[in-house]
Short mmCIF file of C-alpha atoms in Angstrom, two decimals:
data_model
loop_
_atom_site.label_atom_id
_atom_site.label_comp_id
_atom_site.label_asym_id
_atom_site.label_seq_id
_atom_site.Cartn_x
_atom_site.Cartn_y
_atom_site.Cartn_z
CA UNK D 485 -156.54 79.97 54.79
CA UNK D 486 -155.50 83.19 53.31
CA UNK D 487 -157.93 85.37 50.90
CA UNK D 488 -154.84 86.86 49.21
CA UNK D 489 -153.43 83.00 48.42
CA UNK D 490 -157.01 82.36 47.29
CA UNK D 491 -156.91 85.36 44.63
CA UNK D 492 -153.36 84.62 43.06
CA UNK D 493 -153.96 81.48 42.71
CA UNK D 494 -157.06 82.26 40.64
CA UNK D 495 -155.02 84.77 38.93
CA UNK D 496 -152.62 82.26 38.03
CA UNK D 497 -149.85 84.05 39.24
CA UNK D 498 -148.93 81.03 41.98
CA UNK D 499 -149.31 77.27 42.45
CA UNK D 500 -149.98 75.89 46.18
CA UNK D 501 -147.17 73.62 47.08
CA UNK D 502 -148.58 72.22 50.88
CA UNK D 503 -146.06 69.75 52.29
CA UNK D 504 -148.38 67.12 53.79
CA UNK D 505 -145.62 64.66 55.09
CA UNK D 506 -148.41 62.42 56.15
CA UNK D 507 -151.35 60.40 55.77
CA UNK D 508 -153.45 60.94 59.21
CA UNK D 509 -154.07 63.59 62.21
CA UNK D 510 -151.54 61.79 64.70
CA UNK D 511 -148.70 61.27 62.65
CA UNK D 512 -148.96 65.01 61.21
CA UNK D 513 -149.65 66.15 64.55
CA UNK D 514 -146.60 64.54 65.14
CA UNK D 515 -144.69 65.60 62.42
CA UNK D 516 -145.56 69.37 62.43
CA UNK D 517 -146.34 69.56 66.04
CA UNK D 518 -149.79 70.81 65.56
CA UNK D 519 -153.11 69.53 65.52
CA UNK D 520 -154.27 70.49 62.25
CA UNK D 521 -154.66 68.05 59.91
CA UNK D 522 -158.21 68.23 58.59
CA UNK D 523 -157.55 72.08 59.00
CA UNK D 524 -155.05 71.87 55.85
CA UNK D 525 -157.11 69.15 53.92
CA UNK D 526 -160.36 71.16 54.21
CA UNK D 527 -158.26 74.80 53.44
CA UNK D 528 -156.79 72.95 50.37
CA UNK D 529 -160.43 71.83 49.26
CA UNK D 530 -161.74 75.27 49.52
CA UNK D 531 -158.68 76.75 47.45
CA UNK D 532 -159.41 73.99 45.03
CA UNK D 533 -163.61 75.30 44.80
CA UNK D 534 -162.28 79.22 44.73
CA UNK D 535 -159.70 79.38 42.59
CA UNK D 536 -159.45 75.99 40.75
CA UNK D 537 -155.97 76.15 42.31
CA UNK D 538 -152.94 74.06 41.41
CA UNK D 539 -152.29 72.31 44.48
CA UNK D 540 -148.91 70.31 44.69
CA UNK D 541 -148.52 67.64 47.76
CA UNK D 542 -145.35 66.59 48.68
CA UNK D 543 -144.12 64.07 51.12
CA UNK D 544 -140.53 63.90 53.03
CA UNK D 545 -140.01 60.70 54.19
CA UNK D 546 -138.53 60.77 57.50
CA UNK D 547 -137.04 57.88 59.62
CA UNK D 548 -139.58 55.95 62.14
CA UNK D 549 -142.17 58.64 61.78
CA UNK D 550 -143.87 58.59 58.58
CA UNK D 551 -142.06 55.91 56.24
CA UNK D 552 -144.24 53.12 56.40
CA UNK D 553 -146.33 51.77 53.62
CA UNK D 554 -149.77 52.15 55.78
CA UNK D 555 -148.86 55.59 55.98
CA UNK D 556 -147.50 56.27 51.94
CA UNK D 557 -151.13 54.37 51.22
CA UNK D 558 -153.47 57.21 53.85
CA UNK D 559 -151.14 59.77 52.17
CA UNK D 560 -152.25 58.59 48.36
CA UNK D 561 -155.53 58.07 49.79
CA UNK D 562 -156.17 61.27 51.00
CA UNK D 563 -154.40 62.91 48.09
CA UNK D 564 -157.13 60.89 45.72
CA UNK D 565 -160.10 61.85 47.74
CA UNK D 566 -159.27 65.56 47.51
CA UNK D 567 -159.61 65.41 44.31
CA UNK D 568 -157.91 68.66 42.50
CA UNK D 569 -154.03 67.12 43.14
CA UNK D 570 -152.19 67.68 40.18
CA UNK D 571 -148.69 66.49 41.32
CA UNK D 572 -147.00 64.24 43.87
CA UNK D 573 -143.43 65.35 44.63
CA UNK D 574 -141.59 63.28 47.36
CA UNK D 575 -138.12 64.10 49.36
CA UNK D 576 -136.33 62.21 51.63
CA UNK D 577 -135.38 63.44 55.17
CA UNK D 578 -130.99 63.21 55.13
CA UNK D 579 -130.64 63.41 58.94
CA UNK D 580 -131.18 59.36 59.23
CA UNK D 581 -128.81 58.72 56.53
CA UNK D 582 -126.46 61.12 56.58
CA UNK D 583 -125.84 60.72 60.87
CA UNK D 584 -125.83 56.49 60.07
CA UNK D 585 -123.26 55.05 62.48
CA UNK D 586 -122.14 53.17 59.48
CA UNK D 587 -121.24 56.51 57.47
CA UNK D 588 -122.38 54.48 54.26
CA UNK D 589 -124.98 57.11 52.94
CA UNK D 590 -127.17 55.00 52.04
CA UNK D 591 -130.71 55.41 50.65
CA UNK D 592 -132.80 52.77 52.59
CA UNK D 593 -134.73 49.85 50.15
CA UNK D 594 -137.63 51.39 51.89
CA UNK D 595 -137.67 54.63 50.35
CA UNK D 596 -137.12 53.54 47.02
CA UNK D 597 -140.62 50.74 47.88
CA UNK D 598 -142.17 53.53 49.06
CA UNK D 599 -141.52 56.24 46.18
CA UNK D 600 -141.76 53.46 43.56
CA UNK D 601 -145.54 52.96 45.05
CA UNK D 602 -146.03 56.22 45.01
CA UNK D 603 -144.86 56.42 41.60
CA UNK D 604 -147.15 53.78 40.33
CA UNK D 605 -150.28 55.55 41.85
CA UNK D 606 -150.03 58.61 40.50
CA UNK D 607 -149.45 56.92 37.01
CA UNK D 608 -153.12 54.91 37.47
CA UNK D 609 -154.59 58.10 38.58
CA UNK D 610 -153.18 60.94 36.08
CA UNK D 611 -151.28 62.72 38.47
CA UNK D 612 -147.51 64.02 38.03
CA UNK D 613 -145.06 62.26 39.83
CA UNK D 614 -141.66 63.78 41.05
CA UNK D 615 -138.61 63.37 43.35
CA UNK D 616 -137.58 66.08 44.17
CA UNK D 617 -134.47 67.24 42.04
CA UNK D 618 -132.00 66.92 44.93
CA UNK D 619 -133.29 63.48 46.81
CA UNK D 620 -133.07 62.04 43.07
CA UNK D 621 -129.55 62.78 42.21
CA UNK D 622 -128.74 62.02 45.56
CA UNK D 623 -130.27 58.88 45.37
CA UNK D 624 -128.83 58.37 42.03
CA UNK D 625 -125.41 59.09 43.06
CA UNK D 626 -125.97 57.86 46.66
CA UNK D 627 -122.63 56.07 48.61
CA UNK D 628 -120.27 55.93 45.32
CA UNK D 629 -120.60 59.46 44.20
CA UNK D 630 -120.90 60.84 47.72
CA UNK D 631 -116.90 59.64 48.88
CA UNK D 632 -115.57 59.96 45.32
CA UNK D 633 -116.37 63.46 45.39
CA UNK D 634 -115.17 63.57 49.16
CA UNK D 635 -111.48 61.88 48.11
CA UNK D 636 -111.15 64.45 45.41
CA UNK D 637 -111.36 66.98 47.94
CA UNK D 638 -108.38 65.13 49.76
CA UNK D 639 -110.33 63.04 52.18
CA UNK D 640 -108.87 59.81 52.91
CA UNK D 641 -110.25 59.29 56.36
CA UNK D 642 -114.27 59.57 56.98
CA UNK D 643 -114.06 58.01 60.54
CA UNK D 644 -114.17 62.27 62.20
CA UNK D 645 -117.17 63.05 59.42
CA UNK D 646 -120.72 63.96 61.88
CA UNK D 647 -122.79 64.69 59.11
CA UNK D 648 -122.70 65.35 54.93
CA UNK D 649 -125.46 67.47 53.72
CA UNK D 650 -126.02 67.61 50.05
CA UNK D 651 -128.06 70.58 48.38
CA UNK D 652 -129.93 70.97 45.08
CA UNK D 653 -126.93 72.33 43.79
CA UNK D 654 -124.84 69.44 44.72
CA UNK D 655 -122.88 71.22 47.26
CA UNK D 656 -121.78 69.26 50.15
CA UNK D 657 -120.57 70.65 53.06
CA UNK D 658 -118.60 68.40 55.63
CA UNK D 659 -118.97 69.06 59.13
CA UNK D 660 -116.39 67.19 61.34
CA UNK D 661 -116.81 65.91 64.61
CA UNK D 662 -115.49 68.84 66.38
CA UNK D 663 -118.02 71.40 64.87
CA UNK D 664 -115.80 72.50 62.58
CA UNK D 665 -116.83 73.13 58.71
CA UNK D 666 -114.21 71.20 56.92
CA UNK D 667 -115.08 71.95 53.02
CA UNK D 668 -117.97 74.22 51.38
CA UNK D 669 -117.64 72.98 47.93
CA UNK D 670 -119.39 72.42 44.64
CA UNK D 671 -119.21 69.24 43.34
CA UNK D 672 -119.23 68.57 39.67
#
């Protein structure tokens, strides 16, 4: 908790975005590497009480860490219990998708299901819901779009591609198995 942030929130200069990424203390500690779940929640409450801060909670789905229905339910329950959350944003950790041995770049169906669950919860509780812009683009464009863009840039053999990253400007960086960066282009 920082008083300077409280003052900025009171003055309407900032909105707080907190990437909680969990619904319980154990998962928070596993992901963040620090046992501070309750401290973070208490700080959120204090900010809300002292400053009427606009608080946005973010949840990044991480494969085999927090991508279960139970964990997302706990996160949503926590958001509701805080009673001052105005916005919830979901995002995806792309490592499990982009590093898959299949190289199919497919977003797991459970991610769609969990995000839809969160969206419904937010609608019912009058909380603004969003998916991070680059996650939304990736989920919408997904495999077909990525392969098309790579083919446009001259890729015909995908067996040597180790990793592709996509940012919020549609910049795709392609890393090959030999650690060379093959491309860093903006695809339209």
